[in-house]
Amino acid sequence: MLRGLPFPADPLYMRGDMAPPPLLLLTDIRLNFGTTPLLAGASLGVGAGERLTLVGRNGSGKSTLLKIAAGLAEPDGGTRFVQPGATVRYLPQEPDLSGFPTTLAYVESGLGPGDDPYRARYLLEQLGLSGEETPAVLSGGEARRAALARVLAPQPDILLLDEPTNHLDLPAIEWLEGELRSLRSALVLISHDRRFLENLSRAMVWLDRGVTRRLDQGFAHFEAWRDQVLEDEEREAHKLTRKIAREEDWLRYGVTARRKRNVRRLGELHDLRKRRRERVGALGKVSMAAAEAGGSGSLVVSAEEISKTYDGRTVVAPFSTRVLRGDRVGIVGPNGAGKTTLLNMLTGNLPPDSGEIRLGTGLEMVSLDQRRASLDPAMTLQKALTGDDSDLVHVGGTARHVIGYMKDFLFPPEQARTPLGVLSGGERGRVMLARAMARPSNLLVLDEPTNDLDLETLDLLQELIADYAGTVLLVSHDRDFLDRCTTSVIAYEGAGRWQEYAGGYSDMVAQRGHGVQARASASTLAPARSTPAPLPQAGEALAGPRRLNMREREALKTLPARMDKLHAEIRKLGEILADPGLYARDKPRFDKASAMLAERQAELAKAEEEWLELEMLREAAEGN
């Protein structure tokens, strides 16, 4: 039995001792796609000034329900009521600006007779647009900003916002939060940005298996409530199964007694079986684990005074950092600041104009890019996962059937032959994750990994990063995701300057005094901080950092090649010992290889430690 707070019918709202009637009410909304029910009695009530969040899995029907609320889609059944005179504005996931000569004309087309025309220009300016842009050449982020200005300008009674933070950078997201808080409009939000929801929501509507449940508390309370609902439902399912088993036992052994009672009980059994058939089980959970390769060296990335300039504009001013094994480093900044450029330099995919990048030994890198560029729309889901349209996916060297692996990422078997081009944005995001997680790695590079993912998939991605033994470099605008996943944050400071802060996004704000700014004045910024030099040893404090002697300079030069050689030997010995029959077949060789492996691992650890100490001494002496 589905549980939760039911939505009242219209007459209940009209009682004098209750709250005033809602501005918008959807009741018993039903909609099928073919023979599959998407909405099976969903309801939504929005009162004046309410702040609602609509949550649910990707594909659960949230966007469809919001379109029905906006009057842009017709359900198969149910009713939609809007208070006479109430104004409603709707922000779609993909706004259509075609047919308008400028962004200002597009925004002004959403104004009513009594609306303030100056507010349209004001909002565009606040969102970084002049109003003279040609819509056809706008980026996804610019189109989203124009669409936001269009729905915000009239200050309507009800705002229906579908993923309003998509394609927005952190300054724009934080501005939008402030703007929405200042409005008297009722809000219905769909978003995967937890911090955004925590800051704005006052009630939750959970769309699950076609029906809605309401919680009159904010997002911070939602997950505990949802889990309790599912636990209660599971207990009900077990009780139903036990009752059916008892009735079936009676049917087999007691059907000859007192016929009238038997007929009634037989009818009850049929009813119970019908309830079980009609009960839609809770959707499975994403099962996500990265296939991990052997360990990398202690040093993963060393960047020394790297810089990058495009067309005379400094994207990265001289910047230094060091990334060690196990670090989780986030990169944040406004759109166009150069986050992806910096990420590509740190991973060796883009050479710096000046300075030096050194990558550690034994790195096996897996990347997830924000553009989903590697997904061929004509390719089937099965081929995207297997690579050759076979039945097997190789996950960390282990063969798995593609259908089982698809289920781990919530794809039903019938989607195996579905072209990627017809999948939703969230589904394509899960395909990218599934492909990335199958490849062995010790360095995960994630560029906007949270785009289009639902909250539960985001939870599991966060758990994956927490459990991952390797190193993670990521770009994200999701503040909650950064807080949960990063050990340090590299933030844009303006004029190409970047600075690293220990901790997550909130720690960065605490140290910095503010979040990511859209435009920073170069004159007010401190120079970008390089990696701090180590604390001086006893006896060095007064004399200052000493220079490397000749032996140390030679060691610093030759140690990287030595570490590469040791890592190759360790890998070869590991392959020998991976033979399951070696111990029984040739114990002396097994013992010798084991001893050599331990010896080489110790040598590698010593070499890495020596190299790091010398590198830090060199940086301190040169004042890097």
Coordinates of C-alpha atoms in Angstrom, one line a residue:
M1 CA 0.0 0.0 0.0
L2 CA 1.4 3.4 -1.0
R3 CA 1.8 5.7 2.0
G4 CA 2.3 9.4 2.4
L5 CA 0.2 12.5 3.0
P6 CA -2.7 12.5 0.5
F7 CA -3.5 15.7 -1.5
P8 CA -6.9 17.0 -0.4
A9 CA -9.8 17.2 -2.9
D10 CA -11.1 20.6 -3.8
P11 CA -14.0 20.8 -1.3
L12 CA -11.6 20.2 1.6
Y13 CA -9.7 23.3 0.6
M14 CA -12.8 25.4 0.6
R15 CA -13.7 24.8 4.2
G16 CA -13.6 27.9 6.3
D17 CA -11.4 26.4 9.0
M18 CA -8.7 25.3 6.6
A19 CA -6.0 27.1 4.7
P20 CA -7.1 29.2 1.7
P21 CA -7.7 27.3 -1.6
P22 CA -4.6 26.6 -3.6
L23 CA -3.6 28.7 -6.6
L24 CA -3.0 25.6 -8.6
L25 CA -4.3 22.1 -8.1
L26 CA -3.7 18.9 -10.1
T27 CA -5.9 15.9 -9.0
D28 CA -5.6 12.2 -9.9
I29 CA -3.4 12.9 -13.0
R30 CA -3.0 9.8 -15.2
L31 CA -0.8 9.5 -18.3
N32 CA 0.4 6.4 -20.2
F33 CA 3.2 6.1 -22.7
G34 CA 1.9 3.3 -24.9
T35 CA 0.9 0.6 -22.4
T36 CA 3.2 1.9 -19.7
P37 CA 1.7 4.1 -17.0
L38 CA 3.9 7.1 -16.3
L39 CA 1.5 9.0 -14.0
A40 CA -1.0 6.8 -12.1
G41 CA -3.0 9.2 -9.9
A42 CA -0.5 12.0 -9.3
S43 CA -1.6 15.2 -7.5
L44 CA 0.0 18.6 -6.8
G45 CA -1.4 21.5 -4.8
V46 CA 0.4 24.9 -4.7
G47 CA -0.7 27.5 -2.3
A48 CA 0.2 31.2 -2.3
G49 CA 3.9 31.8 -1.5
E50 CA 4.6 28.0 -1.1
R51 CA 8.1 26.7 -1.9
L52 CA 7.7 23.2 -3.2
T53 CA 10.4 20.8 -4.6
L54 CA 9.3 18.0 -6.9
V55 CA 11.7 15.1 -6.6
G56 CA 11.9 11.6 -8.2
R57 CA 14.1 9.4 -10.3
N58 CA 15.2 10.4 -13.8
G59 CA 12.3 9.2 -16.0
S60 CA 9.7 9.2 -13.2
G61 CA 7.6 11.9 -14.9
K62 CA 8.6 15.0 -13.0
S63 CA 9.0 17.2 -16.1
T64 CA 5.8 15.8 -17.6
L65 CA 3.9 16.7 -14.4
L66 CA 5.3 20.2 -14.4
K67 CA 4.3 20.7 -18.0
I68 CA 0.8 19.5 -17.1
A69 CA 0.8 22.0 -14.3
A70 CA 1.8 24.7 -16.7
G71 CA -1.0 23.8 -19.1
L72 CA 1.4 22.7 -21.8
A73 CA 0.6 19.0 -21.8
E74 CA -2.7 17.1 -21.6
P75 CA -3.0 14.1 -19.3
D76 CA -5.1 11.0 -20.1
G77 CA -7.2 11.6 -17.0
G78 CA -7.5 13.9 -13.9
T79 CA -8.2 17.6 -13.4
R80 CA -6.2 20.8 -13.5
F81 CA -7.5 23.9 -11.6
V82 CA -5.9 27.4 -11.6
Q83 CA -7.4 30.2 -9.5
P84 CA -9.0 32.8 -11.8
G85 CA -6.5 35.6 -12.4
A86 CA -3.5 33.7 -11.1
T87 CA -0.4 34.1 -13.3
V88 CA 1.8 31.1 -14.0
R89 CA 5.3 31.1 -15.6
Y90 CA 7.2 27.9 -16.6
L91 CA 10.9 27.4 -17.2
P92 CA 11.5 24.3 -19.4
Q93 CA 14.8 22.4 -19.4
E94 CA 15.5 23.4 -22.9
P95 CA 14.2 26.9 -23.6
D96 CA 13.3 27.8 -27.2
L97 CA 14.4 31.3 -28.2
S98 CA 13.8 30.9 -31.9
G99 CA 11.9 33.6 -33.7
F100 CA 13.2 36.5 -31.6
P101 CA 15.8 39.0 -32.9
T102 CA 17.4 39.7 -29.5
T103 CA 17.4 38.4 -26.0
L104 CA 15.6 41.5 -24.8
A105 CA 12.8 40.9 -27.3
Y106 CA 12.5 37.3 -26.0
V107 CA 12.3 38.4 -22.4
E108 CA 9.9 41.3 -23.1
S109 CA 7.5 38.8 -24.9
G110 CA 6.8 37.2 -21.5
L111 CA 5.6 40.5 -19.9
G112 CA 1.9 41.1 -19.2
P113 CA 0.1 44.5 -19.7
G114 CA 0.8 45.7 -16.2
D115 CA 4.4 44.4 -15.9
D116 CA 7.4 46.7 -15.5
P117 CA 9.4 46.7 -18.8
Y118 CA 12.5 48.0 -17.0
R119 CA 12.7 44.8 -14.9
A120 CA 13.4 42.8 -18.1
R121 CA 16.5 44.8 -18.9
Y122 CA 17.6 44.8 -15.2
L123 CA 17.4 41.0 -14.9
L124 CA 19.3 40.5 -18.1
E125 CA 22.1 42.8 -16.8
Q126 CA 22.1 41.0 -13.5
L127 CA 22.5 37.7 -15.4
G128 CA 25.5 39.0 -17.5
L129 CA 23.6 39.7 -20.7
S130 CA 23.2 43.0 -22.6
G131 CA 19.8 42.2 -24.2
E132 CA 21.3 42.7 -27.7
E133 CA 22.5 39.1 -28.1
T134 CA 21.3 37.1 -31.1
P135 CA 19.5 34.0 -29.6
A136 CA 20.7 31.7 -32.4
V137 CA 24.4 32.0 -31.2
L138 CA 23.8 31.8 -27.5
S139 CA 25.5 29.0 -25.5
G140 CA 23.4 26.7 -23.3
G141 CA 24.2 28.8 -20.2
E142 CA 23.4 32.1 -21.9
A143 CA 20.1 30.7 -23.2
R144 CA 19.2 29.5 -19.7
R145 CA 20.0 33.0 -18.3
A146 CA 17.7 34.6 -20.8
A147 CA 14.9 32.1 -20.1
L148 CA 15.3 32.8 -16.4
A149 CA 15.0 36.5 -16.9
R150 CA 11.8 35.9 -19.0
V151 CA 10.0 33.9 -16.3
L152 CA 11.2 36.1 -13.4
A153 CA 10.4 39.5 -15.0
P154 CA 6.6 39.4 -14.5
Q155 CA 6.9 38.3 -10.8
P156 CA 4.1 35.8 -11.4
D157 CA 1.9 34.2 -8.7
I158 CA 3.4 30.8 -9.5
L159 CA 6.9 29.9 -10.9
L160 CA 7.4 26.4 -12.3
L161 CA 11.1 25.8 -12.7
D162 CA 12.5 22.7 -14.3
E163 CA 16.2 22.3 -13.5
P164 CA 16.8 26.1 -13.2
T165 CA 20.5 25.7 -12.3
N166 CA 21.4 23.6 -15.4
H167 CA 24.3 25.3 -17.4
L168 CA 24.6 28.0 -14.7
D169 CA 27.9 28.7 -13.0
L170 CA 28.2 29.2 -9.2
P171 CA 27.9 33.0 -9.3
A172 CA 24.7 32.7 -11.3
I173 CA 23.3 29.9 -9.0
E174 CA 23.9 32.0 -5.9
W175 CA 22.4 35.1 -7.5
L176 CA 19.3 33.1 -8.5
E177 CA 18.9 31.8 -4.9
G178 CA 18.8 35.4 -3.6
E179 CA 16.4 36.5 -6.3
L180 CA 14.0 33.6 -5.7
R181 CA 14.1 34.2 -1.9
S182 CA 13.1 37.9 -2.5
L183 CA 10.0 37.0 -4.6
R184 CA 6.6 36.5 -3.2
S185 CA 5.8 34.0 -6.0
A186 CA 5.0 30.4 -5.1
L187 CA 7.7 28.1 -6.4
V188 CA 7.7 24.5 -7.7
L189 CA 11.3 23.4 -8.3
I190 CA 12.9 20.4 -10.0
S191 CA 16.6 20.3 -9.4
H192 CA 19.4 17.9 -8.6
D193 CA 21.4 20.7 -6.7
R194 CA 21.1 19.8 -3.0
R195 CA 22.3 23.0 -1.6
F196 CA 20.0 25.0 -3.9
L197 CA 17.0 22.8 -2.7
E198 CA 18.1 23.0 1.0
N199 CA 18.2 26.8 0.8
L200 CA 14.8 27.3 -1.0
S201 CA 12.4 24.4 -0.3
R202 CA 9.8 24.3 2.4
A203 CA 7.9 21.2 1.3
M204 CA 8.6 18.2 -0.8
V205 CA 6.5 16.3 -3.3
W206 CA 7.9 12.9 -4.1
L207 CA 6.9 11.4 -7.5
D208 CA 7.5 7.6 -7.3
R209 CA 6.0 4.9 -9.5
G210 CA 3.4 7.3 -10.9
V211 CA 2.0 8.6 -7.6
T212 CA 2.8 11.6 -5.4
R213 CA 3.5 11.9 -1.6
R214 CA 3.9 15.1 0.2
L215 CA 6.2 16.1 3.1
D216 CA 5.6 19.5 4.7
Q217 CA 9.2 20.0 5.5
G218 CA 12.3 21.1 3.6
F219 CA 14.8 19.0 1.6
A220 CA 17.0 18.4 4.6
H221 CA 14.3 16.1 6.0
F222 CA 13.3 14.4 2.7
E223 CA 15.8 11.5 2.5
A224 CA 15.1 10.1 6.0
W225 CA 11.4 10.4 5.4
R226 CA 11.6 8.7 2.0
D227 CA 13.7 5.8 3.4
Q228 CA 11.1 5.3 6.2
V229 CA 8.3 5.2 3.6
L230 CA 10.1 2.5 1.6
E231 CA 10.8 0.5 4.8
D232 CA 7.2 0.6 5.8
E233 CA 6.2 -0.4 2.3
E234 CA 8.6 -3.3 2.4
R235 CA 7.1 -4.5 5.7
E236 CA 3.6 -4.3 4.1
A237 CA 4.8 -6.4 1.2
H238 CA 6.2 -9.1 3.5
K239 CA 2.9 -9.2 5.4
L240 CA 0.9 -9.5 2.2
T241 CA 3.2 -12.3 0.9
R242 CA 2.8 -14.2 4.2
K243 CA -1.0 -13.8 4.2
I244 CA -1.2 -15.1 0.6
A245 CA 0.9 -18.1 1.6
R246 CA -1.5 -18.9 4.5
E247 CA -4.5 -18.6 2.2
E248 CA -2.9 -20.8 -0.5
D249 CA -2.2 -23.4 2.2
W250 CA -5.9 -23.3 3.2
L251 CA -6.9 -23.6 -0.4
R252 CA -5.0 -26.8 -0.8
Y253 CA -6.1 -28.5 2.4
G254 CA -9.3 -26.9 3.6
V255 CA -11.5 -26.2 0.6
T256 CA -14.0 -29.0 1.3
A257 CA -15.3 -27.5 4.6
R258 CA -18.3 -25.2 4.9
R259 CA -18.8 -24.1 1.3
K260 CA -20.2 -20.6 1.9
R261 CA -17.2 -19.5 3.9
N262 CA -14.9 -21.2 1.4
V263 CA -16.3 -19.1 -1.5
R264 CA -15.7 -15.9 0.5
R265 CA -12.1 -16.9 1.4
L266 CA -11.4 -17.9 -2.2
G267 CA -12.6 -14.5 -3.3
E268 CA -10.3 -12.9 -0.7
L269 CA -7.3 -14.9 -2.0
H270 CA -8.0 -13.7 -5.5
D271 CA -8.1 -10.1 -4.2
L272 CA -4.8 -10.6 -2.3
R273 CA -3.2 -12.0 -5.5
K274 CA -4.5 -9.1 -7.5
R275 CA -3.0 -6.6 -4.9
R276 CA 0.4 -8.3 -5.2
R277 CA 0.3 -8.2 -9.0
E278 CA -0.7 -4.5 -9.0
R279 CA 1.8 -3.5 -6.4
V280 CA 4.7 -1.8 -8.2
G281 CA 7.9 -2.7 -6.5
A282 CA 10.3 0.1 -5.6
L283 CA 12.8 0.8 -8.3
G284 CA 16.2 -0.7 -7.9
K285 CA 19.2 1.3 -6.8
V286 CA 22.2 2.2 -8.9
S287 CA 25.1 -0.2 -8.1
M288 CA 28.2 1.7 -8.8
A289 CA 31.9 0.8 -8.2
A290 CA 34.9 1.9 -10.1
A291 CA 37.3 -0.8 -11.5
E292 CA 40.5 0.1 -9.8
A293 CA 44.0 -0.4 -11.4
G294 CA 47.2 -0.9 -9.5
G295 CA 48.4 2.0 -7.3
S296 CA 50.0 5.0 -8.8
G297 CA 53.1 6.6 -7.4
S298 CA 52.8 8.9 -4.4
L299 CA 53.1 12.0 -6.6
V300 CA 50.3 12.2 -9.1
V301 CA 50.7 15.7 -10.6
S302 CA 53.3 18.4 -10.0
A303 CA 52.6 21.8 -11.6
E304 CA 55.2 24.5 -11.5
E305 CA 54.3 28.0 -12.5
I306 CA 52.1 26.8 -15.4
S307 CA 50.3 29.4 -17.5
K308 CA 48.0 29.6 -20.5
T309 CA 46.9 32.5 -22.7
Y310 CA 44.3 32.6 -25.5
D311 CA 44.1 35.6 -27.9
G312 CA 45.9 37.8 -25.5
R313 CA 43.7 36.9 -22.6
T314 CA 45.3 35.2 -19.6
V315 CA 43.3 32.1 -18.7
V316 CA 45.8 30.7 -16.2
A317 CA 48.4 33.0 -14.7
P318 CA 51.5 31.3 -13.3
F319 CA 50.1 28.6 -10.9
S320 CA 51.7 25.8 -8.9
T321 CA 50.2 22.9 -7.1
R322 CA 51.1 19.3 -6.2
V323 CA 48.5 16.5 -6.2
L324 CA 49.4 13.4 -4.2
R325 CA 47.9 9.9 -4.4
G326 CA 44.4 9.8 -2.7
D327 CA 43.7 13.6 -3.1
R328 CA 40.3 14.7 -4.3
V329 CA 40.8 18.1 -5.9
G330 CA 37.9 20.3 -7.1
I331 CA 38.1 23.2 -9.5
V332 CA 35.5 26.0 -9.3
G333 CA 34.9 29.2 -11.1
P334 CA 32.4 31.1 -13.3
N335 CA 31.7 29.9 -16.8
G336 CA 34.5 30.9 -19.2
A337 CA 37.1 31.3 -16.4
G338 CA 39.2 28.3 -17.8
K339 CA 38.3 25.5 -15.4
T340 CA 38.4 22.8 -18.2
T341 CA 41.6 24.4 -19.5
L342 CA 43.3 24.1 -16.1
L343 CA 42.0 20.5 -15.7
N344 CA 43.4 19.6 -19.1
M345 CA 46.8 21.0 -18.3
L346 CA 46.9 19.2 -14.9
T347 CA 46.2 15.9 -16.6
G348 CA 48.8 16.4 -19.4
N349 CA 46.2 16.8 -22.1
L350 CA 47.1 20.4 -22.9
P351 CA 50.6 21.8 -22.7
P352 CA 51.1 25.0 -20.8
D353 CA 52.5 28.1 -22.5
S354 CA 55.1 28.3 -19.7
G355 CA 56.0 26.3 -16.6
E356 CA 56.2 22.6 -16.2
I357 CA 53.7 19.7 -15.7
R358 CA 55.0 16.4 -14.4
L359 CA 52.7 13.4 -14.1
G360 CA 53.5 10.6 -11.6
T361 CA 54.3 7.0 -12.4
G362 CA 51.9 4.2 -13.1
L363 CA 48.9 6.5 -13.8
E364 CA 45.8 4.9 -15.5
M365 CA 43.4 7.7 -16.1
V366 CA 39.7 7.6 -16.8
S367 CA 37.8 10.8 -17.9
L368 CA 34.2 11.8 -17.8
D369 CA 33.6 14.9 -19.9
Q370 CA 30.6 17.3 -19.6
R371 CA 29.8 17.3 -23.3
R372 CA 29.1 13.5 -23.5
A373 CA 31.1 14.0 -26.8
S374 CA 32.1 10.3 -27.0
L375 CA 28.5 9.1 -27.2
D376 CA 27.5 8.3 -30.8
P377 CA 23.7 9.0 -31.0
A378 CA 23.2 6.1 -33.4
M379 CA 25.0 3.6 -31.2
T380 CA 22.9 1.2 -29.1
L381 CA 23.2 1.1 -25.4
Q382 CA 24.6 -2.4 -25.6
K383 CA 27.3 -1.5 -28.0
A384 CA 28.2 1.6 -26.0
L385 CA 28.9 -0.6 -22.9
T386 CA 30.5 -3.6 -24.6
G387 CA 32.3 -1.8 -27.4
D388 CA 31.6 -4.5 -30.0
D389 CA 27.9 -5.4 -29.5
S390 CA 28.8 -8.6 -27.7
D391 CA 27.0 -9.9 -24.6
L392 CA 29.9 -9.2 -22.2
V393 CA 31.2 -6.1 -20.5
H394 CA 34.8 -6.2 -19.1
V395 CA 34.7 -4.5 -15.7
G396 CA 38.2 -4.3 -14.2
G397 CA 39.3 -7.4 -16.1
T398 CA 36.3 -9.4 -15.1
A399 CA 33.7 -10.3 -17.8
R400 CA 30.0 -9.5 -16.9
H401 CA 26.9 -10.0 -18.9
V402 CA 25.8 -6.7 -20.4
I403 CA 22.2 -7.0 -19.1
G404 CA 23.4 -7.4 -15.5
Y405 CA 25.7 -4.5 -15.8
M406 CA 22.9 -2.4 -17.4
K407 CA 20.7 -3.2 -14.3
D408 CA 23.4 -1.9 -12.0
F409 CA 22.8 1.5 -13.7
L410 CA 19.0 1.2 -13.8
F411 CA 18.6 0.3 -17.4
P412 CA 16.0 -2.4 -18.0
P413 CA 16.9 -5.3 -20.4
E414 CA 14.5 -4.0 -23.2
Q415 CA 16.7 -0.9 -23.5
A416 CA 19.7 -2.9 -24.7
R417 CA 19.0 -2.1 -28.4
T418 CA 17.9 1.5 -27.7
P419 CA 19.9 4.2 -29.7
L420 CA 21.7 6.6 -27.4
G421 CA 20.2 9.5 -29.2
V422 CA 16.7 8.8 -27.8
L423 CA 17.9 8.6 -24.2
S424 CA 17.2 11.4 -21.7
G425 CA 20.1 13.6 -20.5
G426 CA 20.1 11.7 -17.2
E427 CA 20.2 8.4 -18.9
R428 CA 23.1 9.5 -21.1
G429 CA 24.9 10.6 -18.0
R430 CA 24.5 7.1 -16.5
V431 CA 25.9 5.6 -19.7
M432 CA 29.0 7.7 -19.4
L433 CA 29.4 6.7 -15.8
A434 CA 28.9 3.0 -16.6
R435 CA 31.6 3.2 -19.3
A436 CA 34.0 5.1 -17.1
M437 CA 33.5 2.8 -14.1
A438 CA 34.2 -0.3 -16.2
R439 CA 37.8 0.8 -17.1
P440 CA 40.6 0.1 -14.6
S441 CA 42.0 3.4 -13.2
N442 CA 43.8 5.1 -10.4
L443 CA 43.0 8.6 -11.5
L444 CA 39.4 9.7 -12.1
V445 CA 39.0 13.0 -14.1
L446 CA 35.4 14.3 -13.8
D447 CA 34.3 17.4 -15.7
E448 CA 30.8 18.4 -14.5
P449 CA 29.9 14.8 -13.5
T450 CA 26.6 15.8 -11.8
N451 CA 24.9 17.2 -14.9
D452 CA 21.5 15.6 -15.4
L453 CA 22.0 12.9 -12.7
D454 CA 19.1 12.3 -10.2
L455 CA 19.7 12.7 -6.5
E456 CA 20.1 8.9 -5.8
T457 CA 22.7 8.5 -8.5
L458 CA 24.5 11.5 -7.2
D459 CA 24.6 9.9 -3.7
L460 CA 26.1 6.7 -5.1
L461 CA 28.7 8.7 -7.2
Q462 CA 29.7 10.5 -4.0
E463 CA 30.1 7.1 -2.2
L464 CA 32.1 5.8 -5.1
I465 CA 34.5 8.8 -4.8
A466 CA 34.7 8.3 -1.1
D467 CA 35.6 4.6 -1.4
Y468 CA 37.9 5.1 -4.4
A469 CA 41.5 4.2 -3.6
G470 CA 43.0 6.4 -6.4
T471 CA 43.0 10.2 -7.0
V472 CA 40.2 12.4 -8.2
L473 CA 40.3 15.7 -10.1
L474 CA 36.9 17.2 -10.8
V475 CA 35.2 20.4 -12.1
S476 CA 31.7 21.1 -10.6
H477 CA 29.2 23.8 -9.9
D478 CA 27.5 21.7 -7.3
R479 CA 28.4 23.0 -3.8
D480 CA 27.1 20.1 -1.9
F481 CA 28.9 17.7 -4.2
L482 CA 32.2 19.6 -3.7
D483 CA 31.7 19.6 0.1
R484 CA 31.1 15.9 0.2
C485 CA 33.9 14.8 -2.2
T486 CA 36.9 17.2 -2.2
T487 CA 39.9 17.5 0.1
S488 CA 40.9 20.8 -1.6
V489 CA 39.4 23.3 -3.9
I490 CA 41.2 25.4 -6.6
A491 CA 39.2 28.6 -7.0
Y492 CA 39.2 31.2 -9.7
E493 CA 40.4 34.6 -8.3
G494 CA 40.0 36.7 -11.5
A495 CA 42.4 37.9 -14.2
G496 CA 43.6 34.3 -14.7
R497 CA 44.6 33.8 -11.1
W498 CA 43.8 30.5 -9.3
Q499 CA 44.3 29.7 -5.7
E500 CA 44.0 26.4 -3.8
Y501 CA 42.1 26.1 -0.5
A502 CA 42.1 23.1 1.9
G503 CA 38.7 21.4 2.4
G504 CA 35.4 21.6 0.4
Y505 CA 33.4 24.5 -1.0
S506 CA 32.2 25.7 2.4
D507 CA 35.7 25.6 3.7
M508 CA 36.9 27.7 0.8
V509 CA 34.1 30.3 1.4
A510 CA 35.1 30.4 5.1
Q511 CA 38.7 31.0 4.3
R512 CA 38.0 33.4 1.4
G513 CA 35.1 35.3 2.9
H514 CA 32.9 34.8 -0.2
G515 CA 31.9 32.3 -2.8
V516 CA 32.9 32.3 -6.5
Q517 CA 32.5 35.7 -8.0
A518 CA 31.3 36.3 -11.5
R519 CA 33.8 39.1 -12.1
A520 CA 36.8 39.8 -9.8
S521 CA 38.8 43.0 -9.8
A522 CA 42.5 42.2 -10.4
S523 CA 43.6 45.2 -8.3
T524 CA 41.9 43.8 -5.2
L525 CA 43.2 40.3 -5.5
A526 CA 46.2 38.8 -3.8
P527 CA 48.6 36.9 -6.1
A528 CA 47.8 33.3 -6.8
R529 CA 49.3 31.1 -4.1
S530 CA 51.7 28.4 -5.0
T531 CA 52.0 25.2 -3.0
P532 CA 53.3 26.2 0.5
A533 CA 56.9 25.4 1.2
P534 CA 57.5 22.8 4.0
L535 CA 58.1 24.0 7.5
P536 CA 61.8 24.6 8.2
Q537 CA 63.7 21.9 10.0
A538 CA 65.6 22.7 13.2
G539 CA 68.6 24.9 12.5
E540 CA 67.2 26.2 9.2
A541 CA 64.8 28.8 10.4
L542 CA 67.4 31.6 10.7
A543 CA 69.5 30.6 7.8
G544 CA 66.6 30.3 5.4
P545 CA 66.1 27.5 2.8
R546 CA 69.3 26.1 1.6
R547 CA 70.1 25.3 -2.1
L548 CA 70.5 21.7 -3.3
N549 CA 74.0 20.4 -3.5
M550 CA 75.3 18.6 -6.6
R551 CA 74.4 15.1 -5.5
E552 CA 70.9 16.2 -4.6
R553 CA 70.4 18.0 -8.0
E554 CA 71.6 14.8 -9.8
A555 CA 69.2 12.6 -7.7
L556 CA 66.3 15.0 -8.5
K557 CA 67.1 14.6 -12.2
T558 CA 67.5 10.8 -12.2
L559 CA 64.9 9.7 -9.7
P560 CA 61.8 10.0 -12.0
A561 CA 63.4 7.5 -14.5
R562 CA 64.3 5.2 -11.6
M563 CA 60.7 5.3 -10.3
D564 CA 59.3 4.5 -13.8
K565 CA 61.6 1.5 -14.0
L566 CA 60.7 0.2 -10.5
H567 CA 57.0 0.6 -11.4
A568 CA 57.4 -1.4 -14.6
E569 CA 59.2 -4.2 -12.6
I570 CA 56.5 -4.2 -10.0
R571 CA 53.8 -4.6 -12.7
K572 CA 55.7 -7.5 -14.3
L573 CA 56.1 -9.3 -11.0
G574 CA 52.5 -8.8 -10.3
E575 CA 51.5 -10.4 -13.6
I576 CA 53.8 -13.4 -12.7
L577 CA 52.2 -13.8 -9.3
A578 CA 48.7 -13.5 -10.8
D579 CA 49.1 -17.0 -12.2
P580 CA 46.8 -19.1 -9.9
G581 CA 48.8 -22.3 -10.6
L582 CA 52.3 -20.9 -10.1
Y583 CA 52.5 -21.8 -6.4
A584 CA 51.7 -25.5 -6.9
R585 CA 53.7 -25.8 -10.1
D586 CA 56.9 -23.9 -9.2
K587 CA 57.0 -22.9 -5.5
P588 CA 60.7 -21.6 -5.6
R589 CA 59.8 -19.3 -8.5
F590 CA 56.7 -18.1 -6.6
D591 CA 58.8 -17.4 -3.5
K592 CA 61.5 -15.6 -5.4
A593 CA 58.9 -13.4 -7.3
S594 CA 57.1 -12.6 -4.0
A595 CA 60.4 -11.5 -2.3
M596 CA 61.4 -9.4 -5.3
L597 CA 58.0 -7.7 -5.4
A598 CA 58.3 -6.7 -1.7
E599 CA 61.8 -5.5 -2.4
R600 CA 60.9 -3.4 -5.4
Q601 CA 57.8 -1.9 -3.6
A602 CA 60.0 -0.8 -0.7
E603 CA 62.6 0.7 -3.2
L604 CA 59.8 2.6 -5.0
A605 CA 58.4 4.0 -1.7
K606 CA 61.9 5.1 -0.7
A607 CA 62.6 6.7 -4.1
E608 CA 59.3 8.6 -4.1
E609 CA 59.8 9.9 -0.6
E610 CA 63.3 11.0 -1.5
W611 CA 62.1 12.7 -4.7
L612 CA 59.3 14.5 -2.8
E613 CA 61.7 15.8 -0.1
L614 CA 64.2 17.1 -2.8
E615 CA 61.4 18.7 -4.8
M616 CA 60.1 20.5 -1.8
L617 CA 63.6 21.7 -0.9
R618 CA 64.2 22.9 -4.4
E619 CA 60.9 24.8 -4.4
A620 CA 61.7 26.4 -1.0
A621 CA 65.1 27.5 -2.2
E622 CA 63.8 29.0 -5.5
G623 CA 60.9 30.7 -3.6
N624 CA 58.2 29.0 -5.7

